[in-house]
Coordinates of C-alpha atoms in Angstrom, one line a residue:
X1500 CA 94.3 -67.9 37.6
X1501 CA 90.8 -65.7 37.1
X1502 CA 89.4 -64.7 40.0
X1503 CA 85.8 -66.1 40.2
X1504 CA 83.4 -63.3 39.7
X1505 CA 85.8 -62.8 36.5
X1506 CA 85.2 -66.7 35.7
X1507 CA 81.0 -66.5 36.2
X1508 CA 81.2 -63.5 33.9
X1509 CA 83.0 -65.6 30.9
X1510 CA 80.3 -68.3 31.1
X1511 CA 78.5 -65.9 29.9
X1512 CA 79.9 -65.1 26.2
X1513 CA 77.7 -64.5 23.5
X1514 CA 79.3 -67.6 21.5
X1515 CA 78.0 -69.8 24.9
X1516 CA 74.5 -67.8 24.9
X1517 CA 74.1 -68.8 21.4
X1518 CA 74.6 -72.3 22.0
X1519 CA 72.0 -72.2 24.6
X1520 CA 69.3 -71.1 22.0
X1521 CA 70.2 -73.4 19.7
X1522 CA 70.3 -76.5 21.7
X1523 CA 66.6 -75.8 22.9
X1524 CA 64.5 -78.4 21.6
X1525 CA 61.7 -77.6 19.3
X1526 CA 59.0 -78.0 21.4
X1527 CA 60.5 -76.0 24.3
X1528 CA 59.2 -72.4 25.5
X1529 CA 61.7 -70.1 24.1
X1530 CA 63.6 -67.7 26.3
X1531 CA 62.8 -64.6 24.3
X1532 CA 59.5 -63.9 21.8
X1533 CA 60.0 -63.2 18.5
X1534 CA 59.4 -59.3 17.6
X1535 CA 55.9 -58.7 16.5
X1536 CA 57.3 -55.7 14.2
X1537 CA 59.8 -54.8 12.2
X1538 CA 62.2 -52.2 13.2
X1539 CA 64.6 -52.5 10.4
X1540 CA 65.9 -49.7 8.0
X1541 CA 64.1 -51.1 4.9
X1542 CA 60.8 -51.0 6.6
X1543 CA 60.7 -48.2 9.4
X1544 CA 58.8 -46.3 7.3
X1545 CA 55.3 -49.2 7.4
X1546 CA 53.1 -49.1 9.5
X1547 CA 50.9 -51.9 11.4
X1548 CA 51.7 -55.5 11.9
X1549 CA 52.9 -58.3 9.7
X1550 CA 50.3 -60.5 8.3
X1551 CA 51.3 -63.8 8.6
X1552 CA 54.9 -65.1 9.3
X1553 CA 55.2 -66.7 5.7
X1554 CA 54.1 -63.3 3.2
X1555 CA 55.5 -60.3 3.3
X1556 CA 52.6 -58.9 5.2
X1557 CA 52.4 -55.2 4.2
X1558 CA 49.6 -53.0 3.2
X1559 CA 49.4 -50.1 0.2
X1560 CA 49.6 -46.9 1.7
X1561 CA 46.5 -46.1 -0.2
X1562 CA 44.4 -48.5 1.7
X1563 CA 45.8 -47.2 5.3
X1564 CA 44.8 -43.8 4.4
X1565 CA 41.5 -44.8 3.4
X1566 CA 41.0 -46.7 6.8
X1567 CA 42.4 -43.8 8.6
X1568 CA 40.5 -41.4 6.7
X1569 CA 37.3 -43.3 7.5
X1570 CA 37.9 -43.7 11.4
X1571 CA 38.5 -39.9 11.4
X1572 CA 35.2 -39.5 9.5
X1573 CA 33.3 -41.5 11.7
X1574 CA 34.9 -40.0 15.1
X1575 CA 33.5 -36.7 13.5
X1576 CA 30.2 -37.8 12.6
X1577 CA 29.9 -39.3 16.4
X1578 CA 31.1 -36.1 17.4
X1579 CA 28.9 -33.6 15.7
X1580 CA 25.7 -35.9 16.1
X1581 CA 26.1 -35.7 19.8
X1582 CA 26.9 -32.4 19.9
X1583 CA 23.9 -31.3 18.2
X1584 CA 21.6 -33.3 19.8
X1585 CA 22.9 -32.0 23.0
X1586 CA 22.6 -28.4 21.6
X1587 CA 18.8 -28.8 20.3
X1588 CA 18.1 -30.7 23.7
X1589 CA 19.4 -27.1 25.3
X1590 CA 18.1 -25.0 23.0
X1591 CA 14.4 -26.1 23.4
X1592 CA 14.8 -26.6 27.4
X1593 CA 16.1 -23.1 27.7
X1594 CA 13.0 -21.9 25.5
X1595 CA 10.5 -24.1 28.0
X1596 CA 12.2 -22.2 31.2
X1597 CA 11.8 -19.3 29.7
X1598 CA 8.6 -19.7 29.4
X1599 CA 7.9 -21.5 33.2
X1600 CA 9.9 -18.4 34.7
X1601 CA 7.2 -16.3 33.1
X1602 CA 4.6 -18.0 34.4
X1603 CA 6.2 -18.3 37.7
X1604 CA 6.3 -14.1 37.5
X1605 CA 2.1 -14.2 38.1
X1606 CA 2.4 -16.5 40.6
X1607 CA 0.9 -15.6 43.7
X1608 CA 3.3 -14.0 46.9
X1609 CA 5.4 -12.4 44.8
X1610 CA 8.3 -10.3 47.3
X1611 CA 8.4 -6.9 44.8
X1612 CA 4.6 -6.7 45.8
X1613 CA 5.3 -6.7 49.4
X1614 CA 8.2 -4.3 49.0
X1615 CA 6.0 -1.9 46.7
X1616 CA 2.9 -1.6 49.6
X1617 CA 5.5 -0.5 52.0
X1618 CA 7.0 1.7 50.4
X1619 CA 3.3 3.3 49.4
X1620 CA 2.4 2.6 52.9
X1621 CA -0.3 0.2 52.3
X1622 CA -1.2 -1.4 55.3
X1623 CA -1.8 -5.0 55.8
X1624 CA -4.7 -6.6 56.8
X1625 CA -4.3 -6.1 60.9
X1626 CA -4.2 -2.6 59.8
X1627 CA -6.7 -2.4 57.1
X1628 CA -8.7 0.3 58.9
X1629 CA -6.6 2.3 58.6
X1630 CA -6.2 2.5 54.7
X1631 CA -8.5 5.5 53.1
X1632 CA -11.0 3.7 50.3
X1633 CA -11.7 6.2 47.6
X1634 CA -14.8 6.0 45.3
X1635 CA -12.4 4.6 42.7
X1636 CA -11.2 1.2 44.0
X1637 CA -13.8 -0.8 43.6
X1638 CA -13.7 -0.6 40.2
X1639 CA -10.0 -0.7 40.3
X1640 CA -10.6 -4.1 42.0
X1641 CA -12.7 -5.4 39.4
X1642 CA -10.5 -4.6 36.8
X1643 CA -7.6 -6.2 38.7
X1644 CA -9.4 -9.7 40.1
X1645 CA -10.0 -9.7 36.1
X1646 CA -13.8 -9.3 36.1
X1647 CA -13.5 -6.0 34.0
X1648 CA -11.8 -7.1 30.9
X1649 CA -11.8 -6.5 27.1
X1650 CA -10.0 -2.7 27.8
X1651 CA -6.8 -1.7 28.6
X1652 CA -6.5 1.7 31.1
X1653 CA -5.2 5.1 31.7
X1654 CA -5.3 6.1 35.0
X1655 CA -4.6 10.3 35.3
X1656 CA -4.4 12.0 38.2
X1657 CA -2.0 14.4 39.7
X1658 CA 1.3 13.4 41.9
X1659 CA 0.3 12.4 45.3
X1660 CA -3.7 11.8 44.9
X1661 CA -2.9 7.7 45.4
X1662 CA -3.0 6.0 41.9
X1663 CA -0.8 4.0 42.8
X1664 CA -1.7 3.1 46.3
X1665 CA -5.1 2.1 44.9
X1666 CA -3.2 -0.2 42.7
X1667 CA -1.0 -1.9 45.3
X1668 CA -4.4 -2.3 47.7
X1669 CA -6.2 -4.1 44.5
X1670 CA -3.0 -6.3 44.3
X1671 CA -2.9 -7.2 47.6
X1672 CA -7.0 -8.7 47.8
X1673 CA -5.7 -11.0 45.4
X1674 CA -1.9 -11.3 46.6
X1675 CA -0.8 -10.7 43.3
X1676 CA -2.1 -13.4 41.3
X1677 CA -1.7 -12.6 37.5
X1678 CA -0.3 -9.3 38.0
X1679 CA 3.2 -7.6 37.3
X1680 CA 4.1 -3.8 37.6
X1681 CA 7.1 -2.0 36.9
X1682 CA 7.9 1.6 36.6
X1683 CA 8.8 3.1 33.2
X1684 CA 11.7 5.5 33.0
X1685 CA 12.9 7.8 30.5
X1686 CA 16.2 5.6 29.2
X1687 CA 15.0 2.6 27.2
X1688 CA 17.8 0.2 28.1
X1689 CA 16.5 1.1 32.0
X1690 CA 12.9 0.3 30.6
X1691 CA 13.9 -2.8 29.2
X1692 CA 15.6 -4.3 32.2
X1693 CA 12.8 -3.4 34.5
X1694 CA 10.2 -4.8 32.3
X1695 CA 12.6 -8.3 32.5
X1696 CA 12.9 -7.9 35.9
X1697 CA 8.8 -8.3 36.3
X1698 CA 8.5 -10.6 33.9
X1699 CA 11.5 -13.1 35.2
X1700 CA 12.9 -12.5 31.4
X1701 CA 16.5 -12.4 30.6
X1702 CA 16.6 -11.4 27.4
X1703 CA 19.0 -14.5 26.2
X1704 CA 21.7 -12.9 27.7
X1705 CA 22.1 -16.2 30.0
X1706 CA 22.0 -18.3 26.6
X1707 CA 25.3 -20.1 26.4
X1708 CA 24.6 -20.8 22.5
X1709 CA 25.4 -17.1 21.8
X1710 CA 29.1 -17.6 22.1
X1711 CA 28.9 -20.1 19.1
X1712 CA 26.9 -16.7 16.9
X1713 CA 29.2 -14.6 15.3
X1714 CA 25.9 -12.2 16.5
X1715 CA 24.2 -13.2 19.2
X1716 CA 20.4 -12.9 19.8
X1717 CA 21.1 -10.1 22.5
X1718 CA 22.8 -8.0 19.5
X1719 CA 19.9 -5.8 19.0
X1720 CA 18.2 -2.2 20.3
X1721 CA 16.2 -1.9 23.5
X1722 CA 12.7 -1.6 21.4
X1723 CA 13.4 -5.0 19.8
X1724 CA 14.3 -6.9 22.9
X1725 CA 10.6 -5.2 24.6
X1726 CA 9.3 -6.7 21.1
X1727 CA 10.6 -10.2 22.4
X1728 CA 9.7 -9.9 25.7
X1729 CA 5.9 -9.1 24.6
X1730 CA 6.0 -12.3 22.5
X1731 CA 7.0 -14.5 25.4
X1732 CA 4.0 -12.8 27.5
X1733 CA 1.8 -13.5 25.2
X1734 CA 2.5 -17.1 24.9
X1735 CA 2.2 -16.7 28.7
X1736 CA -1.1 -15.5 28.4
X1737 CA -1.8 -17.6 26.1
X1738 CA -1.5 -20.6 28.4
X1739 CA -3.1 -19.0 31.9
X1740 CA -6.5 -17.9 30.0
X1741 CA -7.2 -21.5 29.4
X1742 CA -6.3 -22.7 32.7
X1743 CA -8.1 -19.7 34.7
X1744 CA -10.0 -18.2 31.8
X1745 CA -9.0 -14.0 32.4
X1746 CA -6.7 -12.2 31.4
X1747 CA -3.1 -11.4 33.0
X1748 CA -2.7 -8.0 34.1
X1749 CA 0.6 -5.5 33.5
X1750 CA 0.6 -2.7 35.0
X1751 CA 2.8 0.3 33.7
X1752 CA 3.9 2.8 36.9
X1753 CA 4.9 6.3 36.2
X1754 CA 4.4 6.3 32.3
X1755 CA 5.1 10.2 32.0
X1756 CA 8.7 9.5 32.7
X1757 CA 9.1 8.1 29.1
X1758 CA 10.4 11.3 27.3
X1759 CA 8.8 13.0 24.8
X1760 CA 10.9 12.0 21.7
X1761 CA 11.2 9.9 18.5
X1762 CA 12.1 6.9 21.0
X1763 CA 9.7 7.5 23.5
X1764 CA 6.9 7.6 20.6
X1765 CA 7.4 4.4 19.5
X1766 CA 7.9 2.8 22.7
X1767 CA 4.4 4.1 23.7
X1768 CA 3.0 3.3 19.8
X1769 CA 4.2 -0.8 20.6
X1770 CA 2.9 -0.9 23.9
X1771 CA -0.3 0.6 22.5
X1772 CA -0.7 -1.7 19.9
X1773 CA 0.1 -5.2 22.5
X1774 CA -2.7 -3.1 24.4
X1775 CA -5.3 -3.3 21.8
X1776 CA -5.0 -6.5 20.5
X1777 CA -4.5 -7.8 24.2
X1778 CA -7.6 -6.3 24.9
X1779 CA -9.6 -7.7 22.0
X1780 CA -8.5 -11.0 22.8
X1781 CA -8.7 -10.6 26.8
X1782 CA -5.2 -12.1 26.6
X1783 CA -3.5 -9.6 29.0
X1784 CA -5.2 -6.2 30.7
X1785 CA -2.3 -3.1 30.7
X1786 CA -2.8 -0.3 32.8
X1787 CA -0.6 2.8 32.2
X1788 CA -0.7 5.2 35.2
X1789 CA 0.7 8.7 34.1
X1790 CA 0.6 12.5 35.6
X1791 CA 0.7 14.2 32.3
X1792 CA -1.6 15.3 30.1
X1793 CA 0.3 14.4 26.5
X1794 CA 0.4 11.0 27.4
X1795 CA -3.3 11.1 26.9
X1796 CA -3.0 13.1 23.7
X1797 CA -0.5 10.3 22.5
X1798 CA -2.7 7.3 23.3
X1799 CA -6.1 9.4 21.6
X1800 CA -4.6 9.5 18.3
X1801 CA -4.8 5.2 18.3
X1802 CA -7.2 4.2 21.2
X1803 CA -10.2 2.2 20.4
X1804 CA -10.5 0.2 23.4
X1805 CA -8.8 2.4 25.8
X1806 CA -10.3 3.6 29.3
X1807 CA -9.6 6.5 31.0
X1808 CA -10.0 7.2 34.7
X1809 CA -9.4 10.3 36.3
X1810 CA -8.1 10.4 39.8
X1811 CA -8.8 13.7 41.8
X1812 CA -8.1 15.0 45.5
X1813 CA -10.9 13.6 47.9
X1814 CA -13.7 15.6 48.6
X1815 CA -13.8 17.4 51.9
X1816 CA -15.3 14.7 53.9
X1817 CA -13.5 11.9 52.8
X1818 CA -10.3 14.5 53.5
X1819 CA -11.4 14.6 56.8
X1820 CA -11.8 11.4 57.4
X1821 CA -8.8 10.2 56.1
X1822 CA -6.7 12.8 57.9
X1823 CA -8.2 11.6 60.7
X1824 CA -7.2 8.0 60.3
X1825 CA -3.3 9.6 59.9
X1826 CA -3.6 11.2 63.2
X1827 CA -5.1 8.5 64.8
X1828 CA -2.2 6.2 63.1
X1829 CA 0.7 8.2 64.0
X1830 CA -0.1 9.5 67.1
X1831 CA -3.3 7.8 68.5
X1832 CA -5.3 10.9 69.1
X1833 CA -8.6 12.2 68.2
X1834 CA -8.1 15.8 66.5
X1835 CA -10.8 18.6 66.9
X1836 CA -13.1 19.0 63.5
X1837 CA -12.6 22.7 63.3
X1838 CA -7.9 21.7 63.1
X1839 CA -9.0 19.7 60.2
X1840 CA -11.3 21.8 58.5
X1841 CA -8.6 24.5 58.6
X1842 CA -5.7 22.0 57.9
X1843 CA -8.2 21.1 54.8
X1844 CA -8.6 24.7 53.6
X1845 CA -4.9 25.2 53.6
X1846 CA -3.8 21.8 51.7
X1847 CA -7.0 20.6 50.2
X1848 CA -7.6 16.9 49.1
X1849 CA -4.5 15.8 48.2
X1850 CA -3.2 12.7 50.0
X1851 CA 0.4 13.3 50.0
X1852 CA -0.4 16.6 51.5
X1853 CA -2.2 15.0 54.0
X1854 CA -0.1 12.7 55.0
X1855 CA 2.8 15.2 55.4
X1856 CA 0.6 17.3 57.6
X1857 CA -1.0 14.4 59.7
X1858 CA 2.9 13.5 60.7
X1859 CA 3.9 16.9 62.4
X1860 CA 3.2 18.3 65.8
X1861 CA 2.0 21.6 64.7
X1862 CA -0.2 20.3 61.1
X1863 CA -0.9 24.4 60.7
X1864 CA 2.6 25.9 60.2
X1865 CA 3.3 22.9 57.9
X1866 CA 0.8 23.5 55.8
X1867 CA 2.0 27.2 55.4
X1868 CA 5.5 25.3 54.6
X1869 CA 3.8 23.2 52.1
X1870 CA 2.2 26.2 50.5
X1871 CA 5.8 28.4 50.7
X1872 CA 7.5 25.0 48.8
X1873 CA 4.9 25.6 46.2
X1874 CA 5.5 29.3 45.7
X1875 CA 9.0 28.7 45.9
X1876 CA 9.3 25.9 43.2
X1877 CA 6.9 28.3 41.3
X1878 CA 9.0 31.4 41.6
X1879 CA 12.1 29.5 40.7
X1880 CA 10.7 28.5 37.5
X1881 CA 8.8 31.7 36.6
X1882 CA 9.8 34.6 37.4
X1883 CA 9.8 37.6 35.3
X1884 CA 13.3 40.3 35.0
X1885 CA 11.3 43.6 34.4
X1886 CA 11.8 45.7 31.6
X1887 CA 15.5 46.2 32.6
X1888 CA 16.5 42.3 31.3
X1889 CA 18.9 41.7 28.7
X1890 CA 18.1 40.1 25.0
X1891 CA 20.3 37.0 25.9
X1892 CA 17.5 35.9 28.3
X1893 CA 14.3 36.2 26.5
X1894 CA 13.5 32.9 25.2
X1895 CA 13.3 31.9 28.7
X1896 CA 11.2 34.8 29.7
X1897 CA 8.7 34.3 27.2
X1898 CA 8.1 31.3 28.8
X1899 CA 8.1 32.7 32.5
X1900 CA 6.0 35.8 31.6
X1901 CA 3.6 33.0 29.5
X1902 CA 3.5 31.4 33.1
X1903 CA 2.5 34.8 34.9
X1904 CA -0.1 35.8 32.4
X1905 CA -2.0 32.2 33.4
X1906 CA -1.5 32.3 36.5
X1907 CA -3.2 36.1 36.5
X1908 CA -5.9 35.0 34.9
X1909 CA -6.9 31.9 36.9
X1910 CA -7.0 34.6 40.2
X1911 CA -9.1 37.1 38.7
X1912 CA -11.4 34.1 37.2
X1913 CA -11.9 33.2 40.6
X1914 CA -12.9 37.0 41.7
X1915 CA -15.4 36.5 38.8
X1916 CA -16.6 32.8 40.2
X1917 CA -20.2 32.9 41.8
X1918 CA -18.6 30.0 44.0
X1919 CA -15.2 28.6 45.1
X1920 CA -15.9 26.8 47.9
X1921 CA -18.4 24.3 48.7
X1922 CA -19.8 23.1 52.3
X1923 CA -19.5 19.4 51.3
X1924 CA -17.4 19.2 48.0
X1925 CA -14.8 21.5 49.7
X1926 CA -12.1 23.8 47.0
X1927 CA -13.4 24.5 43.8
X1928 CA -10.5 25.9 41.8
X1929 CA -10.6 28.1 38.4
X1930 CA -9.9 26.5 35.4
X1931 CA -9.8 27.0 31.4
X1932 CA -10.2 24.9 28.9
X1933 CA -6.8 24.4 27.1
X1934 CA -7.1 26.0 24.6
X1935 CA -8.3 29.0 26.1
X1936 CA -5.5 29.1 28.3
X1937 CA -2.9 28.5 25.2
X1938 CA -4.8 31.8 24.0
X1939 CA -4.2 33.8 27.0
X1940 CA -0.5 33.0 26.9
X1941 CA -1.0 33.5 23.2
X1942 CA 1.7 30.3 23.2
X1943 CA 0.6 27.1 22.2
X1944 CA 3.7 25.1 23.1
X1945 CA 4.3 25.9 26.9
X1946 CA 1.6 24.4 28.6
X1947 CA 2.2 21.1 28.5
X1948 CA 5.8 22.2 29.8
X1949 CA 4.1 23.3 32.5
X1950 CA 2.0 20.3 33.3
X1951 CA 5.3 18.1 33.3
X1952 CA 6.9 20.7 36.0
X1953 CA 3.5 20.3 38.1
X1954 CA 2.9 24.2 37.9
X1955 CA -0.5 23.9 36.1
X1956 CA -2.5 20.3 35.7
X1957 CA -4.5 19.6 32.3
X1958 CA -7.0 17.1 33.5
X1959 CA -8.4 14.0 31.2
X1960 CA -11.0 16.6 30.1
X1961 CA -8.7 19.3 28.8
X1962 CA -9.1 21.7 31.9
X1963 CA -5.8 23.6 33.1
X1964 CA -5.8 24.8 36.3
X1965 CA -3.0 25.2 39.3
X1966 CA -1.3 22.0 40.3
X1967 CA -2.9 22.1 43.9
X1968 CA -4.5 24.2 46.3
X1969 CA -1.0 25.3 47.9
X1970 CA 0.0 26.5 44.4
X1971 CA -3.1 28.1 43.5
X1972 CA -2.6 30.3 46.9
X1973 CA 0.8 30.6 45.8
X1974 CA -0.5 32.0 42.9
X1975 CA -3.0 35.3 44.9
X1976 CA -0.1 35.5 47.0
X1977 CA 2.4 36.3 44.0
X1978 CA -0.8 38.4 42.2
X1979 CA -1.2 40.4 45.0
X1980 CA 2.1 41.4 45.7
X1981 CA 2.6 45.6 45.4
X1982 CA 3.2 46.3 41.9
X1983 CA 3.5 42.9 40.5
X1984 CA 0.5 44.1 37.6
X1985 CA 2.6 47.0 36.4
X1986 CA 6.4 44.5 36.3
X1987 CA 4.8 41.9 34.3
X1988 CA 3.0 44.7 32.2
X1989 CA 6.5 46.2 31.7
X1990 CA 8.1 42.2 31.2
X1991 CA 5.8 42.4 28.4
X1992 CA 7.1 45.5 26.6
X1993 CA 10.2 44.7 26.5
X1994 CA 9.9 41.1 25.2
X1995 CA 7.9 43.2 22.3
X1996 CA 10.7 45.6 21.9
X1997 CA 13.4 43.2 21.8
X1998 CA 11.4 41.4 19.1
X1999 CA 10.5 44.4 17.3
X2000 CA 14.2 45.1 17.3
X2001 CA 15.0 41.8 16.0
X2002 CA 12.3 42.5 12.7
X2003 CA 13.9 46.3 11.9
X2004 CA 16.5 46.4 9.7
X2005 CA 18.9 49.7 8.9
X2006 CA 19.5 51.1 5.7
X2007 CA 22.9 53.7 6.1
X2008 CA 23.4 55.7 3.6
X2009 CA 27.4 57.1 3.3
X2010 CA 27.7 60.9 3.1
X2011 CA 27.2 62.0 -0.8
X2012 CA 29.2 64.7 -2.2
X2013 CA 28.8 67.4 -4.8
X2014 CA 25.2 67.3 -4.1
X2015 CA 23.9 64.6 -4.9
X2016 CA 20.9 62.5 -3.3
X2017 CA 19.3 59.4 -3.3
X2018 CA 15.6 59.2 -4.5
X2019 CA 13.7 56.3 -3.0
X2020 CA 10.2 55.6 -5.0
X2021 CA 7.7 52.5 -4.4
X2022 CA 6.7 51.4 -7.7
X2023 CA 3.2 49.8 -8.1
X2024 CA 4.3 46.3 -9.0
X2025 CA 3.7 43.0 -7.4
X2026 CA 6.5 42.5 -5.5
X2027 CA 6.5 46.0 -3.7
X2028 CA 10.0 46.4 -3.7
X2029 CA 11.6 50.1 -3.1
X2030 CA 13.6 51.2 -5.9
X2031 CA 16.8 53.5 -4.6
X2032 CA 18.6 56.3 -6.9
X2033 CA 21.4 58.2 -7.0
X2034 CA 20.8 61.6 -8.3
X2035 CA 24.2 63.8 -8.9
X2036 CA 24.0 67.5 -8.7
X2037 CA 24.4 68.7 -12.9
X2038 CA 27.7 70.6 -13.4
X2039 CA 27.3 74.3 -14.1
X2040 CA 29.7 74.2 -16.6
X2041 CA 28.3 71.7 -18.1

């Protein structure tokens, strides 16, 4: 006898399951669905369903790689369409942001303006009486507030007279509106990035469609990118002229810091050229301030529209007025007239100078330390080794005795001067016109040296004088030192001997023997050469 789980298994047998099916009537729900494909051996290798139960239901395999080569196609199409539409719907938002960002750069309040007048100590308007206003700035206002237009400007002056803080206090009537500055500097990758960062510009190197480029648009030198950046401006400028009708302004800080090279040329020969046809068009206004002299000489050779404006130490009552206005800043005193009338024929007009002084206690013994700074820096540069220095060295002493012999001259000039000083003008310094002074030096290539290290200053007229009045006392100081006529007078010597070394040549002649000699005649020809013989005593046997 089974035991009954055995028995319930055994009703199940396949021969009883069968039975089952086949006893279901026809109308019935079957128990299981028929398969819906074909997993056979014959047929594993079809693909997609059976067309009807009755035919065979099978497709060619041509035909199912034509519909499977058609959904591909159109996936791809889909695909690519939306893809570019979603790059050209980047491409021209990115160019339109660009473009706003610009824009947004002239806004007014800009921060780097704020930053700049403290740093050049421009005071705000609680303080504004206490801000020195030179002759200059009102026309320096005009040209910023757009009124003066149709030129683009050089603005010379020596470091420390306030170019710039006239700049910054122009800037600051207007909070900024329309104007950008940026200072140059010598490397041109550092040039560009500045010039981006005052112009909001980024060069495309934010654009995400460069990583699709097998070169991207930022693949380039620094000059082109500047290039690009100048177009964008202009379309800038393009845009705020009709709205406000003047031009933007760009103003250029510290343009001597560009070097004097192939690069540096044509940096200054594009912006030169954006300049002039700025100018004509009263698109944009550039101002390029600069301490040297061959920036000037580099702009002359182009410049039709260009404007220059010198930028001078203040006369001696404006000096005194504005060193007042330091004193009374820093330490709210009143200073006696006859302190700063000496402090004044010590230091002259120079702001910077003033400045310094106006901060210390005792104004006097720093402007003795102003003027010992001077002689140092000068000494350092300049000074001559006596006739005792070694050939190695002079190359660099022609260029320090060159130095000497100016400065010698611009003292005695000044013994020869009917006036040096004037009651209401104050300092009146010696000066030659350049290419006097390249004669004296009898050098035409060191002065503008010379000008860069602030030793001498070439004005926009092409006068050479010292740097300051500190330097030029520097200079009788040196001058007058015991003996210091008869060292450079013996510097001089022995640069010409070492030169005139340099042109001898020696002819050596090797001892002769049995008499004989060497006859050296100077034919009359053309050339001039000397014609050398050996003469041999005649044998006596012979």
């Amino acid at each position: 006898m089974l035991p009954r789980a055995d028995r319930w298994i055994a009703s199940w047998r396949p021969s009883a399951f069968y039975r089952y099916l086949n006893a279901t009537p026809k109308h019935a729900t079957p128990l299981f669905q028929p398969r819906l494909f074909s997993t056979t051996v014959a047929v594993k290798n079809q693909i997609g369903p059976e067309a009807s139960p009755g035919g065979d239901g099978k497709q060619s395999l041509l035909s199912k790689m034509g519909e499977a080569a058609a959904t591909t196609f159109a996936s791809v199409l889909v695909l690519a369409t939306g893809f570019a539409a979603a790059g050209y719907a980047y491409h021209k938002a990115y160019k339109y942001l660009q473009l706003k960002k610009i824009e947004n750069a002239f806004a007014p309040g800009d921060p780097v303006l704020e930053l700049a007048a403290v740093g050049k100590q421009v005071p705000a308007p609680p303080n504004a009486q206490h801000w020195i206003m030179r002759e200059e700035q009102a026309k320096v206002d005009k040209i910023i507030d757009g009124t003066e237009k149709g030129h683009y400007y050089l603005i010379m002056g020596e470091k420390g007279c306030g170019k710039s803080s006239m700049l910054l206090e122009a800037m600051r009537k207007i909070d900024g509106e329309g104007c950008a500055m940026f200072e140059a500097h010598a490397d041109l990758e550092i040039f560009r990035v500045r010039l981006g960062k005052a112009l909001d510009y980024e060069f495309h190197e934010d654009y995400i469609g460069g990583y699709f480029n097998e070169r991207g648009p930022r693949d380039t030198t620094a000059l082109l990118d500047i290039e690009r950046a100048m177009n964008k401006l202009e379309k800038v400028a393009l845009l705020y002229r009709a709205r406000k009708n003047k031009p933007l302004l760009l103003i250029i800080n510290q343009v001597h810091l560009i070097r004097d090279d192939e690069d540096g040329k044509d940096l200054l020969e594009l912006l030169q050229q954006r300049a002039e046809a700025w100018a004509a068009t009263n698109l944009v206004t550039m101002i390029f301030n600069s301490d040297s002299y061959w920036i000037y000489e580099n702009f002359k050779q182009l410049a039709t529209r260009m404007e220059v404006m010198s930028i001078t130490d203040l006369p001696k009552a404006e000096a005194l007025t504005a060193l007042q206005k330091y004193r009374q800043r820093y330490f709210s005193e009143e200073t006696d007239t006859s302190i700063l009338e000496e402090v004044y024929d010590r230091v002259g007009g120079r702001l910077s100078f003033l400045n310094r002084v106006a901060r210390s206690h005792d104004m006097l013994a720093t402007c003795d330390r102003l003027k010992e700074l001077e002689k140092t820096w000068f000494l350092n540069q300049c000074w001559i080794l006596g006739s005792e220095m070694d050939d190695d060295v002079m190359d660099s002493q022609k260029r320090s005795s060159a130095a000497m012999v100016l400065a010698l001259a611009l003292v005695d000039k000044e013994k020869e001067m009917e006036q040096t000083y004037d009651p209401d003008k104050g300092h009146i310094l010696p000066w030659y016109p350049m290419h006097k002074a390249q004669e004296i030096m009898t050098r035409a290539d060191f002065i503008r040296e010379f000008d860069r290290l602030n030793l001498f200053t070439i004005t926009s007229t092409a006068q050479v004088r010292a740097s300051s009045v500190p330097m030029h006392r520097a200079f009788k100081e040196i001058c007058a030192e015991p003996g210091f006529r008869q060292f450079l007078e013996d510097t001089l010597e022995r640069i010409a001997a070492i030169e005139s070394l340099g042109r001898t040549r020696e002819l050596v002649a090797k001892d002769l023997v049995l008499g004989g000699k060497y006859r050296v005649s100077f034919p009359l020809s053309w050339d001039g050469k000397a014609e050398v013989k050996l003469v041999q005593k005649e044998d006596p046997k012979n």
